[in-house]
mmCIF file of C-alpha atoms in Angstrom:
data_model
loop_
_atom_site.group_PDB
_atom_site.id
_atom_site.type_symbol
_atom_site.label_atom_id
_atom_site.label_comp_id
_atom_site.label_asym_id
_atom_site.label_seq_id
_atom_site.Cartn_x
_atom_site.Cartn_y
_atom_site.Cartn_z
ATOM 1 C CA MET A 236 7.919 14.792 27.025
ATOM 2 C CA LYS A 237 9.395 16.963 29.717
ATOM 3 C CA LEU A 238 7.168 17.920 32.604
ATOM 4 C CA SER A 239 7.842 20.482 35.323
ATOM 5 C CA VAL A 240 5.596 20.247 38.347
ATOM 6 C CA ILE A 241 5.630 23.190 40.744
ATOM 7 C CA ASN A 242 4.613 22.453 44.312
ATOM 8 C CA GLY A 243 3.121 25.756 45.472
ATOM 9 C CA SER A 244 2.367 24.646 49.023
ATOM 10 C CA PRO A 245 4.304 26.417 51.777
ATOM 11 C CA ARG A 246 3.956 23.130 53.698
ATOM 12 C CA GLY A 247 6.122 21.404 51.088
ATOM 13 C CA LYS A 248 6.514 17.658 51.507
ATOM 14 C CA ASN A 249 3.805 17.401 54.201
ATOM 15 C CA SER A 250 1.136 18.954 52.041
ATOM 16 C CA THR A 251 -1.975 17.784 50.247
ATOM 17 C CA SER A 252 -0.303 19.155 47.104
ATOM 18 C CA THR A 253 2.493 16.585 47.500
ATOM 19 C CA ILE A 254 -0.046 13.741 47.726
ATOM 20 C CA LEU A 255 -1.795 14.984 44.573
ATOM 21 C CA ILE A 256 1.533 15.324 42.717
ATOM 22 C CA ASN A 257 2.489 11.734 43.566
ATOM 23 C CA GLU A 258 -0.895 10.472 42.359
ATOM 24 C CA LEU A 259 -0.536 12.397 39.104
ATOM 25 C CA LYS A 260 2.997 11.096 38.567
ATOM 26 C CA ASN A 261 1.712 7.519 38.733
ATOM 27 C CA MET A 262 -0.718 8.260 35.914
ATOM 28 C CA LEU A 263 1.932 9.457 33.463
ATOM 29 C CA PRO A 264 3.343 7.326 30.641
ATOM 30 C CA LYS A 265 6.790 5.869 31.342
ATOM 31 C CA ASP A 266 8.562 8.093 28.811
ATOM 32 C CA TYR A 267 7.377 11.305 30.489
ATOM 33 C CA HIS A 268 10.290 12.875 32.328
ATOM 34 C CA CYS A 269 8.940 14.675 35.381
ATOM 35 C CA THR A 270 10.794 17.075 37.669
ATOM 36 C CA ILE A 271 9.252 18.616 40.778
ATOM 37 C CA HIS A 272 10.162 22.048 42.094
ATOM 38 C CA ALA A 273 9.232 23.852 45.284
ATOM 39 C CA ALA A 274 7.928 27.352 44.582
ATOM 40 C CA ALA A 275 10.775 28.988 46.506
ATOM 41 C CA ILE A 276 12.430 32.037 44.964
ATOM 42 C CA LYS A 277 15.726 31.355 46.689
ATOM 43 C CA ASN A 278 18.078 29.658 44.202
ATOM 44 C CA ALA A 279 15.259 29.299 41.701
ATOM 45 C CA GLY A 280 17.621 29.539 38.690
ATOM 46 C CA ASN A 281 17.653 25.806 38.058
ATOM 47 C CA ALA A 282 13.886 25.492 38.437
ATOM 48 C CA PHE A 283 13.320 28.422 36.061
ATOM 49 C CA GLN A 284 15.593 26.870 33.460
ATOM 50 C CA GLU A 285 13.784 23.534 33.576
ATOM 51 C CA MET A 286 10.377 25.182 33.589
ATOM 52 C CA SER A 287 11.142 27.257 30.501
ATOM 53 C CA ALA A 288 12.362 24.137 28.666
ATOM 54 C CA ALA A 289 9.413 21.951 29.715
ATOM 55 C CA ASP A 290 6.657 20.796 27.358
ATOM 56 C CA ILE A 291 4.173 20.777 30.207
ATOM 57 C CA LEU A 292 3.868 22.865 33.380
ATOM 58 C CA VAL A 293 1.661 21.796 36.291
ATOM 59 C CA PHE A 294 1.115 24.112 39.250
ATOM 60 C CA VAL A 295 -0.230 22.391 42.357
ATOM 61 C CA PHE A 296 -1.169 24.504 45.364
ATOM 62 C CA PRO A 297 -3.604 25.178 48.222
ATOM 63 C CA LEU A 298 -6.004 28.130 48.137
ATOM 64 C CA TYR A 299 -4.863 31.023 50.362
ATOM 65 C CA TYR A 300 -7.212 33.946 50.768
ATOM 66 C CA TYR A 301 -9.165 32.890 47.652
ATOM 67 C CA ALA A 302 -6.024 33.078 45.492
ATOM 68 C CA LEU A 303 -2.459 31.733 45.273
ATOM 69 C CA PRO A 304 -0.332 31.504 48.434
ATOM 70 C CA GLY A 305 1.929 34.593 48.768
ATOM 71 C CA MET A 306 4.926 32.269 48.364
ATOM 72 C CA LEU A 307 3.730 31.035 44.956
ATOM 73 C CA THR A 308 2.716 34.579 43.963
ATOM 74 C CA ALA A 309 6.315 35.734 44.516
ATOM 75 C CA PHE A 310 7.606 32.721 42.580
ATOM 76 C CA LEU A 311 5.399 33.505 39.567
ATOM 77 C CA GLU A 312 6.414 37.177 39.608
ATOM 78 C CA GLU A 313 10.064 36.134 39.447
ATOM 79 C CA TYR A 314 9.445 33.475 36.845
ATOM 80 C CA TYR A 315 7.509 35.920 34.674
ATOM 81 C CA ALA A 316 10.432 38.368 34.736
ATOM 82 C CA TYR A 317 12.745 35.497 33.770
ATOM 83 C CA ALA A 318 10.597 33.893 31.075
ATOM 84 C CA ALA A 319 9.343 37.111 29.443
ATOM 85 C CA SER A 320 12.886 37.859 28.311
ATOM 86 C CA LEU A 321 13.334 34.467 26.616
ATOM 87 C CA THR A 322 12.817 34.057 22.903
ATOM 88 C CA ASN A 323 12.080 31.034 20.734
ATOM 89 C CA THR A 324 10.509 28.900 23.428
ATOM 90 C CA ALA A 325 7.741 26.553 22.367
ATOM 91 C CA PRO A 326 4.521 27.267 24.311
ATOM 92 C CA SER A 327 4.198 24.613 26.978
ATOM 93 C CA LYS A 328 0.827 23.325 28.105
ATOM 94 C CA VAL A 329 -0.152 24.694 31.515
ATOM 95 C CA TYR A 330 -2.393 23.090 34.155
ATOM 96 C CA ALA A 331 -3.299 24.027 37.714
ATOM 97 C CA ILE A 332 -4.432 21.750 40.545
ATOM 98 C CA ILE A 333 -5.907 23.806 43.369
ATOM 99 C CA ASN A 334 -7.298 22.519 46.655
ATOM 100 C CA CYS A 335 -9.232 24.498 49.240
ATOM 101 C CA GLY A 336 -10.469 23.807 52.761
ATOM 102 C CA PHE A 337 -14.028 24.869 51.983
ATOM 103 C CA PRO A 338 -16.508 22.263 50.743
ATOM 104 C CA GLU A 339 -17.337 24.270 47.609
ATOM 105 C CA PRO A 340 -14.700 23.904 44.871
ATOM 106 C CA SER A 341 -15.930 27.147 43.255
ATOM 107 C CA HIS A 342 -13.996 29.117 45.893
ATOM 108 C CA ASN A 343 -10.962 28.265 43.728
ATOM 109 C CA ASN A 344 -12.357 30.025 40.631
ATOM 110 C CA GLN A 345 -10.274 33.201 40.808
ATOM 111 C CA ALA A 346 -7.088 31.315 41.678
ATOM 112 C CA ALA A 347 -7.671 29.292 38.493
ATOM 113 C CA GLU A 348 -8.178 32.538 36.559
ATOM 114 C CA ILE A 349 -4.948 34.006 37.941
ATOM 115 C CA MET A 350 -3.082 30.911 36.680
ATOM 116 C CA ARG A 351 -4.767 31.274 33.286
ATOM 117 C CA ASN A 352 -3.906 34.994 33.118
ATOM 118 C CA PHE A 353 -0.294 34.199 34.011
ATOM 119 C CA ALA A 354 -0.064 31.542 31.285
ATOM 120 C CA LEU A 355 -1.679 33.701 28.625
ATOM 121 C CA ARG A 356 0.589 36.630 29.469
ATOM 122 C CA LEU A 357 3.577 34.408 28.708
ATOM 123 C CA ASP A 358 1.900 33.128 25.512
ATOM 124 C CA LEU A 359 1.761 29.641 26.983
ATOM 125 C CA ASP A 360 -0.897 27.068 26.116
ATOM 126 C CA TRP A 361 -3.325 27.318 29.052
ATOM 127 C CA ARG A 362 -5.343 24.098 29.349
ATOM 128 C CA PHE A 363 -7.505 23.962 32.498
ATOM 129 C CA ALA A 364 -7.580 23.838 36.267
ATOM 130 C CA LEU A 365 -8.689 21.025 38.542
ATOM 131 C CA GLU A 366 -10.477 22.792 41.412
ATOM 132 C CA ILE A 367 -10.838 20.656 44.521
ATOM 133 C CA GLY A 368 -13.151 21.321 47.486
ATOM 134 C CA GLN A 369 -12.824 19.680 50.942
ATOM 135 C CA GLY A 370 -9.096 19.373 50.247
ATOM 136 C CA PRO A 371 -8.168 18.227 53.782
ATOM 137 C CA ILE A 372 -10.072 14.960 53.191
ATOM 138 C CA VAL A 373 -7.275 13.940 50.796
ATOM 139 C CA GLU A 374 -4.693 14.038 53.562
ATOM 140 C CA ALA A 375 -6.967 12.764 56.327
ATOM 141 C CA THR A 376 -7.729 9.621 54.281
ATOM 142 C CA LYS A 377 -4.372 9.229 52.539
ATOM 143 C CA THR A 378 -4.154 5.528 53.409
ATOM 144 C CA MET A 379 -7.343 4.925 51.419
ATOM 145 C CA PRO A 380 -6.977 4.701 47.634
ATOM 146 C CA LEU A 381 -7.802 7.862 45.675
ATOM 147 C CA ASN A 382 -9.638 5.671 43.204
ATOM 148 C CA GLY A 383 -12.118 4.526 45.878
ATOM 149 C CA PHE A 384 -15.730 5.589 46.428
ATOM 150 C CA LEU A 385 -14.904 8.656 48.525
ATOM 151 C CA LYS A 386 -12.349 10.414 46.333
ATOM 152 C CA LYS A 387 -13.025 9.015 42.871
ATOM 153 C CA SER A 388 -13.901 12.419 41.368
ATOM 154 C CA ILE A 389 -10.495 13.774 42.411
ATOM 155 C CA TYR A 390 -8.818 10.720 40.890
ATOM 156 C CA GLN A 391 -10.765 11.241 37.679
ATOM 157 C CA GLY A 392 -9.814 14.924 37.645
ATOM 158 C CA LEU A 393 -6.116 14.069 37.812
ATOM 159 C CA MET A 394 -6.696 11.429 35.133
ATOM 160 C CA ALA A 395 -8.285 14.098 32.915
ATOM 161 C CA ILE A 396 -5.104 16.166 33.208
ATOM 162 C CA ALA A 397 -2.868 13.174 32.414
ATOM 163 C CA THR A 398 -5.061 12.343 29.395
ATOM 164 C CA ASP A 399 -5.152 15.929 28.112
ATOM 165 C CA MET A 400 -1.346 16.076 28.262
ATOM 166 C CA GLN A 401 -1.177 13.255 25.740
ATOM 167 C CA SER A 402 -3.867 14.614 23.419
ATOM 168 C CA PRO A 403 -3.301 16.878 20.439
ATOM 169 C CA ALA A 404 -3.813 20.519 21.334
ATOM 170 C CA LEU A 405 -7.482 21.346 20.904
ATOM 171 C CA ALA A 406 -9.386 24.245 22.430
ATOM 172 C CA ALA A 407 -8.824 24.508 26.179
ATOM 173 C CA PRO A 408 -11.505 22.545 28.079
ATOM 174 C CA PRO A 409 -13.416 24.155 30.970
ATOM 175 C CA ASN A 410 -12.089 23.884 34.507
ATOM 176 C CA LEU A 411 -13.053 20.770 36.467
ATOM 177 C CA LEU A 412 -14.684 21.292 39.862
ATOM 178 C CA VAL A 413 -14.595 18.255 42.144
ATOM 179 C CA LYS A 414 -14.850 17.236 45.795
ATOM 180 C CA ALA A 415 -14.789 14.090 47.869
ATOM 181 C CA ARG A 416 -18.156 12.350 48.133
ATOM 182 C CA TYR A 417 -18.898 13.537 51.664
ATOM 183 C CA PRO A 418 -21.753 15.790 52.853
ATOM 184 C CA ALA A 419 -20.720 19.407 53.386
ATOM 185 C CA PHE A 420 -22.522 19.712 56.739
ATOM 186 C CA LEU A 421 -20.640 16.694 58.128
ATOM 187 C CA TYR A 422 -17.381 17.996 56.711
ATOM 188 C CA ARG A 423 -17.923 21.345 58.460
ATOM 189 C CA TRP A 424 -18.754 19.565 61.699
ATOM 190 C CA HIS A 425 -15.543 17.458 61.492
ATOM 191 C CA GLY A 426 -13.566 20.576 60.638
ATOM 192 C CA ASN A 427 -14.833 22.399 63.715
ATOM 193 C CA GLN A 428 -14.109 19.355 65.937
ATOM 194 C CA ASN A 429 -10.608 19.170 64.499
ATOM 195 C CA TRP A 430 -9.719 22.713 65.645
ATOM 196 C CA VAL A 431 -10.840 21.919 69.184
ATOM 197 C CA GLN A 432 -8.723 18.737 69.196
ATOM 198 C CA GLU A 433 -5.677 20.509 67.747
ATOM 199 C CA ALA A 434 -6.012 23.262 70.360
ATOM 200 C CA ALA A 435 -6.252 20.652 73.146
ATOM 201 C CA LYS A 436 -2.869 19.282 72.042
ATOM 202 C CA ASN A 437 -1.496 22.747 72.771
ATOM 203 C CA GLY A 438 -3.212 22.894 76.148
ATOM 204 C CA LEU A 439 -5.913 25.268 74.940
ATOM 205 C CA SER A 440 -9.666 25.037 75.470
ATOM 206 C CA LYS A 441 -12.372 25.740 72.934
ATOM 207 C CA LYS A 442 -12.903 29.087 74.620
ATOM 208 C CA ASP A 443 -9.219 29.966 74.174
ATOM 209 C CA LEU A 444 -9.687 29.619 70.407
ATOM 210 C CA GLY A 445 -11.870 32.717 70.491
ATOM 211 C CA ARG A 446 -9.236 35.003 72.010
ATOM 212 C CA MET A 447 -9.250 38.587 70.781
ATOM 213 C CA PRO A 448 -5.687 39.829 71.307
ATOM 214 C CA TYR A 449 -6.207 43.079 69.368
ATOM 215 C CA TYR A 450 -9.551 43.984 70.871
ATOM 216 C CA ASP A 451 -9.961 47.513 72.127
ATOM 217 C CA ASN A 452 -6.365 48.585 71.708
ATOM 218 C CA SER A 453 -5.685 52.145 70.697
ATOM 219 C CA LEU A 454 -4.131 52.806 67.305
ATOM 220 C CA GLU A 455 -1.766 55.403 68.805
ATOM 221 C CA MET P 150 -11.760 58.079 62.546
ATOM 222 C CA LYS P 151 -8.840 55.731 62.077
ATOM 223 C CA VAL P 152 -7.520 54.648 58.698
ATOM 224 C CA CYS P 153 -4.997 51.926 57.960
ATOM 225 C CA LEU P 154 -3.148 52.052 54.623
ATOM 226 C CA ILE P 155 -1.313 48.947 53.462
ATOM 227 C CA TYR P 156 0.505 49.396 50.169
ATOM 228 C CA ASP P 157 3.274 47.994 48.027
ATOM 229 C CA GLY P 158 6.450 50.054 48.331
ATOM 230 C CA SER P 159 8.319 47.842 45.860
ATOM 231 C CA ASN P 160 5.920 48.434 42.976
ATOM 232 C CA ALA P 161 5.137 52.134 43.318
ATOM 233 C CA THR P 162 4.307 54.002 40.105
ATOM 234 C CA ALA P 163 3.508 57.668 39.405
ATOM 235 C CA LEU P 164 -0.168 56.664 39.406
ATOM 236 C CA SER P 165 -0.062 54.777 42.712
ATOM 237 C CA GLU P 166 1.902 57.567 44.428
ATOM 238 C CA SER P 167 -0.530 60.252 43.305
ATOM 239 C CA LEU P 168 -3.483 58.066 44.310
ATOM 240 C CA LEU P 169 -2.013 57.529 47.753
ATOM 241 C CA GLU P 170 -1.276 61.241 48.110
ATOM 242 C CA GLY P 171 -4.789 62.106 46.955
ATOM 243 C CA PHE P 172 -6.724 60.065 49.463
ATOM 244 C CA SER P 173 -4.262 60.665 52.302
ATOM 245 C CA GLU P 174 -4.961 64.371 51.800
ATOM 246 C CA LYS P 175 -8.718 63.744 52.006
ATOM 247 C CA PHE P 176 -8.283 61.718 55.191
ATOM 248 C CA ARG P 177 -6.131 64.396 56.787
ATOM 249 C CA CYS P 178 -8.697 67.080 55.933
ATOM 250 C CA ALA P 179 -11.356 64.936 57.572
ATOM 251 C CA GLY P 180 -9.209 64.795 60.710
ATOM 252 C CA ALA P 181 -8.562 61.049 60.416
ATOM 253 C CA LEU P 182 -5.723 59.296 62.153
ATOM 254 C CA ILE P 183 -3.688 57.505 59.478
ATOM 255 C CA ARG P 184 -1.511 54.489 60.013
ATOM 256 C CA GLU P 185 0.656 53.599 57.000
ATOM 257 C CA PHE P 186 2.424 50.362 56.150
ATOM 258 C CA ARG P 187 4.637 50.657 53.099
ATOM 259 C CA LEU P 188 5.635 47.065 52.418
ATOM 260 C CA GLN P 189 8.953 46.453 50.703
ATOM 261 C CA LYS P 190 9.927 43.269 48.918
ATOM 262 C CA GLY P 191 10.873 40.598 51.440
ATOM 263 C CA GLN P 192 9.689 42.643 54.425
ATOM 264 C CA LEU P 193 6.933 40.214 55.391
ATOM 265 C CA ALA P 194 7.509 36.473 55.534
ATOM 266 C CA HIS P 195 4.883 34.482 53.634
ATOM 267 C CA CYS P 196 2.195 32.483 55.455
ATOM 268 C CA ILE P 197 3.510 28.971 56.084
ATOM 269 C CA GLY P 198 0.094 27.365 56.571
ATOM 270 C CA CYS P 199 0.850 26.150 60.124
ATOM 271 C CA PHE P 200 -2.526 27.240 61.605
ATOM 272 C CA GLY P 201 -0.623 28.412 64.705
ATOM 273 C CA CYS P 202 -2.732 31.600 64.655
ATOM 274 C CA TRP P 203 -5.802 29.448 65.250
ATOM 275 C CA VAL P 204 -4.681 26.629 67.540
ATOM 276 C CA LYS P 205 -1.403 27.653 69.185
ATOM 277 C CA ASN P 206 -1.558 31.378 69.746
ATOM 278 C CA PRO P 207 -5.201 32.133 68.878
ATOM 279 C CA GLY P 208 -5.592 35.493 67.164
ATOM 280 C CA ALA P 209 -1.928 36.249 66.407
ATOM 281 C CA CYS P 210 0.602 34.969 63.883
ATOM 282 C CA VAL P 211 3.402 32.852 65.336
ATOM 283 C CA GLN P 212 5.995 34.325 62.925
ATOM 284 C CA LYS P 213 7.629 37.380 64.419
ATOM 285 C CA ASP P 214 7.860 40.403 62.130
ATOM 286 C CA SER P 215 5.812 43.560 61.467
ATOM 287 C CA MET P 216 2.665 41.506 60.769
ATOM 288 C CA ASP P 217 1.615 41.678 64.429
ATOM 289 C CA GLU P 218 1.598 45.470 64.237
ATOM 290 C CA ILE P 219 -0.315 45.434 60.949
ATOM 291 C CA ASN P 220 -3.000 43.078 62.283
ATOM 292 C CA ARG P 221 -3.365 45.168 65.437
ATOM 293 C CA ALA P 222 -3.748 48.358 63.380
ATOM 294 C CA TYR P 223 -6.211 46.573 61.063
ATOM 295 C CA MET P 224 -8.494 45.511 63.890
ATOM 296 C CA ASN P 225 -8.423 48.984 65.426
ATOM 297 C CA SER P 226 -9.241 50.920 62.261
ATOM 298 C CA ASP P 227 -12.535 52.123 60.795
ATOM 299 C CA ILE P 228 -11.258 51.845 57.229
ATOM 300 C CA VAL P 229 -8.495 49.598 55.879
ATOM 301 C CA ILE P 230 -7.177 50.213 52.377
ATOM 302 C CA TYR P 231 -4.984 47.771 50.485
ATOM 303 C CA LEU P 232 -3.215 49.287 47.489
ATOM 304 C CA SER P 233 -1.360 46.967 45.130
ATOM 305 C CA PRO P 234 -0.522 46.572 41.469
ATOM 306 C CA ILE P 235 -2.771 44.053 39.723
ATOM 307 C CA ILE P 236 -0.570 41.139 38.665
ATOM 308 C CA PHE P 237 -2.304 38.414 36.614
ATOM 309 C CA GLY P 238 -5.566 39.584 38.180
ATOM 310 C CA GLY P 239 -4.414 39.282 41.774
ATOM 311 C CA PHE P 240 -2.416 41.331 44.251
ATOM 312 C CA SER P 241 1.391 41.476 44.351
ATOM 313 C CA SER P 242 3.256 39.044 46.611
ATOM 314 C CA GLN P 243 4.070 41.791 49.150
ATOM 315 C CA ILE P 244 0.401 42.600 49.678
ATOM 316 C CA LYS P 245 -0.729 38.978 49.292
ATOM 317 C CA ASN P 246 1.549 38.020 52.176
ATOM 318 C CA ALA P 247 -0.180 40.648 54.338
ATOM 319 C CA LEU P 248 -3.603 39.300 53.322
ATOM 320 C CA ASP P 249 -2.685 35.640 53.865
ATOM 321 C CA ARG P 250 -1.373 36.548 57.288
ATOM 322 C CA SER P 251 -4.499 38.474 58.299
ATOM 323 C CA MET P 252 -5.993 35.023 58.953
ATOM 324 C CA PRO P 253 -5.519 35.330 62.755
ATOM 325 C CA ASN P 254 -8.243 38.009 62.684
ATOM 326 C CA ILE P 255 -10.913 35.449 61.804
ATOM 327 C CA SER P 256 -12.097 32.302 63.568
ATOM 328 C CA PRO P 257 -11.198 28.768 62.443
ATOM 329 C CA PHE P 258 -14.826 27.677 62.813
ATOM 330 C CA PHE P 259 -16.994 27.301 59.751
ATOM 331 C CA THR P 260 -20.334 28.918 59.147
ATOM 332 C CA THR P 261 -22.457 29.333 56.006
ATOM 333 C CA GLN P 262 -23.834 32.312 54.155
ATOM 334 C CA LYS P 263 -26.017 32.073 51.062
ATOM 335 C CA GLY P 264 -25.121 28.417 50.680
ATOM 336 C CA LEU P 265 -21.363 28.952 50.768
ATOM 337 C CA THR P 266 -19.021 28.011 53.581
ATOM 338 C CA LEU P 267 -16.876 30.666 55.216
ATOM 339 C CA HIS P 268 -15.127 31.272 58.511
ATOM 340 C CA LYS P 269 -16.843 32.839 61.505
ATOM 341 C CA ALA P 270 -15.828 36.239 62.795
ATOM 342 C CA ARG P 271 -13.375 36.395 65.686
ATOM 343 C CA TYR P 272 -14.232 39.975 66.661
ATOM 344 C CA PRO P 273 -17.629 41.662 67.100
ATOM 345 C CA LYS P 274 -16.676 44.482 64.735
ATOM 346 C CA TYR P 275 -14.478 44.816 61.644
ATOM 347 C CA PRO P 276 -13.262 47.755 59.582
ATOM 348 C CA VAL P 277 -14.582 48.638 56.138
ATOM 349 C CA VAL P 278 -12.071 47.092 53.720
ATOM 350 C CA LEU P 279 -11.263 48.665 50.357
ATOM 351 C CA LEU P 280 -9.071 46.861 47.838
ATOM 352 C CA ILE P 281 -7.494 49.062 45.196
ATOM 353 C CA GLY P 282 -5.581 47.574 42.271
ATOM 354 C CA TYR P 283 -3.560 49.708 39.891
ATOM 355 C CA GLY P 284 -1.527 49.446 36.717
ATOM 356 C CA ASP P 285 -0.898 51.549 33.619
ATOM 357 C CA PHE P 286 -1.952 48.695 31.405
ATOM 358 C CA ILE P 287 -4.232 46.045 32.877
ATOM 359 C CA PRO P 288 -5.641 43.391 30.496
ATOM 360 C CA ALA P 289 -9.460 43.141 30.553
ATOM 361 C CA GLN P 290 -9.380 39.553 31.873
ATOM 362 C CA ASP P 291 -7.084 40.585 34.746
ATOM 363 C CA LYS P 292 -9.571 43.309 35.708
ATOM 364 C CA GLU P 293 -12.426 40.793 35.741
ATOM 365 C CA THR P 294 -10.459 38.355 37.879
ATOM 366 C CA PHE P 295 -9.478 41.091 40.312
ATOM 367 C CA THR P 296 -13.013 42.394 40.831
ATOM 368 C CA ALA P 297 -14.438 38.891 41.253
ATOM 369 C CA TRP P 298 -11.688 37.913 43.686
ATOM 370 C CA ALA P 299 -12.034 41.074 45.775
ATOM 371 C CA THR P 300 -15.824 41.111 46.030
ATOM 372 C CA ASN P 301 -17.194 37.553 45.551
ATOM 373 C CA HIS P 302 -16.130 36.104 48.864
ATOM 374 C CA HIS P 303 -16.811 38.929 51.307
ATOM 375 C CA ILE P 304 -20.076 40.775 51.557
ATOM 376 C CA GLY P 305 -19.697 44.558 51.654
ATOM 377 C CA ARG P 306 -16.098 44.621 50.500
ATOM 378 C CA LYS P 307 -15.274 47.211 47.845
ATOM 379 C CA ALA P 308 -12.867 46.888 44.926
ATOM 380 C CA TYR P 309 -11.494 49.694 42.764
ATOM 381 C CA ILE P 310 -9.328 49.548 39.669
ATOM 382 C CA CYS P 311 -7.070 52.468 38.843
ATOM 383 C CA SER P 312 -5.394 52.587 35.439
ATOM 384 C CA SER P 313 -5.617 56.268 34.547
ATOM 385 C CA ALA P 314 -5.664 59.773 36.062
ATOM 386 C CA LYS P 315 -9.422 59.771 35.484
ATOM 387 C CA ASP P 316 -9.864 56.532 37.497
ATOM 388 C CA ARG P 317 -7.672 57.993 40.209
ATOM 389 C CA ASP P 318 -9.768 61.145 40.589
ATOM 390 C CA ALA P 319 -12.981 59.104 40.656
ATOM 391 C CA ILE P 320 -11.586 56.758 43.320
ATOM 392 C CA ILE P 321 -10.393 59.645 45.477
ATOM 393 C CA SER P 322 -13.793 61.319 45.402
ATOM 394 C CA GLN P 323 -15.583 58.025 46.137
ATOM 395 C CA ILE P 324 -13.321 57.401 49.097
ATOM 396 C CA ALA P 325 -13.855 60.976 50.290
ATOM 397 C CA SER P 326 -17.632 60.523 50.327
ATOM 398 C CA LEU P 327 -17.254 57.172 52.075
ATOM 399 C CA THR P 328 -15.052 58.886 54.659
ATOM 400 C CA GLU P 329 -17.731 61.502 55.287
ATOM 401 C CA ARG P 330 -20.319 58.782 55.866
ATOM 402 C CA GLN P 331 -17.981 56.892 58.209
ATOM 403 C CA GLY P 332 -17.100 60.105 60.034
ATOM 404 C CA ALA P 333 -20.772 60.888 60.555
ATOM 405 C CA LEU P 334 -21.369 57.572 62.343
#
């Protein structure tokens, strides 16, 4: 089996998407040949070729403005133009793994639909999306095993994708919505603290974070 | 009244051009000040997810291109209109880049509304935002995705889909009546 994994995070190697990709890779059978591509349109020829020849496509990305990052959007537009002109390609299975910074995984719903619409437009075999809430917890606790108490549902979600890849094609299952086992109110509190700490590293106070640089300017 | 138009110059169609012409005409008649941003492919860099607009240079993107001007115009408008083709149920990459990079206009801090988490406002007042998606042939599922995406996450935001001359005329008249209400304020 040939697998193409597309890392749709503009933060590339330092992203939560990269951590999730590595976890997924470890779950695959030994005879699965997996290549990973950054969703960059520059010199994408090689990536496009491998993607169109793959049995399985996995798109892994963070939620930007309740949809795909602009970078991945551009990549899919280009890939669609490339792949729509191809003939005689077997329909690969398509999965999406989406993580957002909000506690509620349902914020990812439309991003999952966009991936489904993309796959169906290319006559590919859309399977399902793993929609992850509280995404930053994955990176913040990366030294702790994904299979532990806190992040088990995310681990199981990735496992569900790895299992589905190896199953005969049945009807597409529903999307999986998961989050780390951590209360949303505490998560929000930590999130807010984090911005203050990050700002302090840049010599800024909490008050500075509320700057309004465009306030009361004339439009001309 | 001030109006900011942000549209995709790389994916213009006869329909999108006549739509743009139609509501620009209405705005001019109403005496509105129009600021236009016709975004070409590659004109705006994509958001790199650095959070610099929240913790380094609060309220402005750290990447230097026309985004600073767009965000300034956005915050100083009464109405902001995004016009983009609907691609797989979302906006085109040109317009998506502009949306991703409007993040400096909101606050990093979380709040909740109706049980869902969202970001706090940075400014005391925001423009009315209209999202218009067009296409000569838009699959039903893409339309559903678009409307849900545009309206589910922001209260009061309006979404329009334009796939025919009839849709176009309806959208223009709806925007005209909205303009009158705004103008009366």
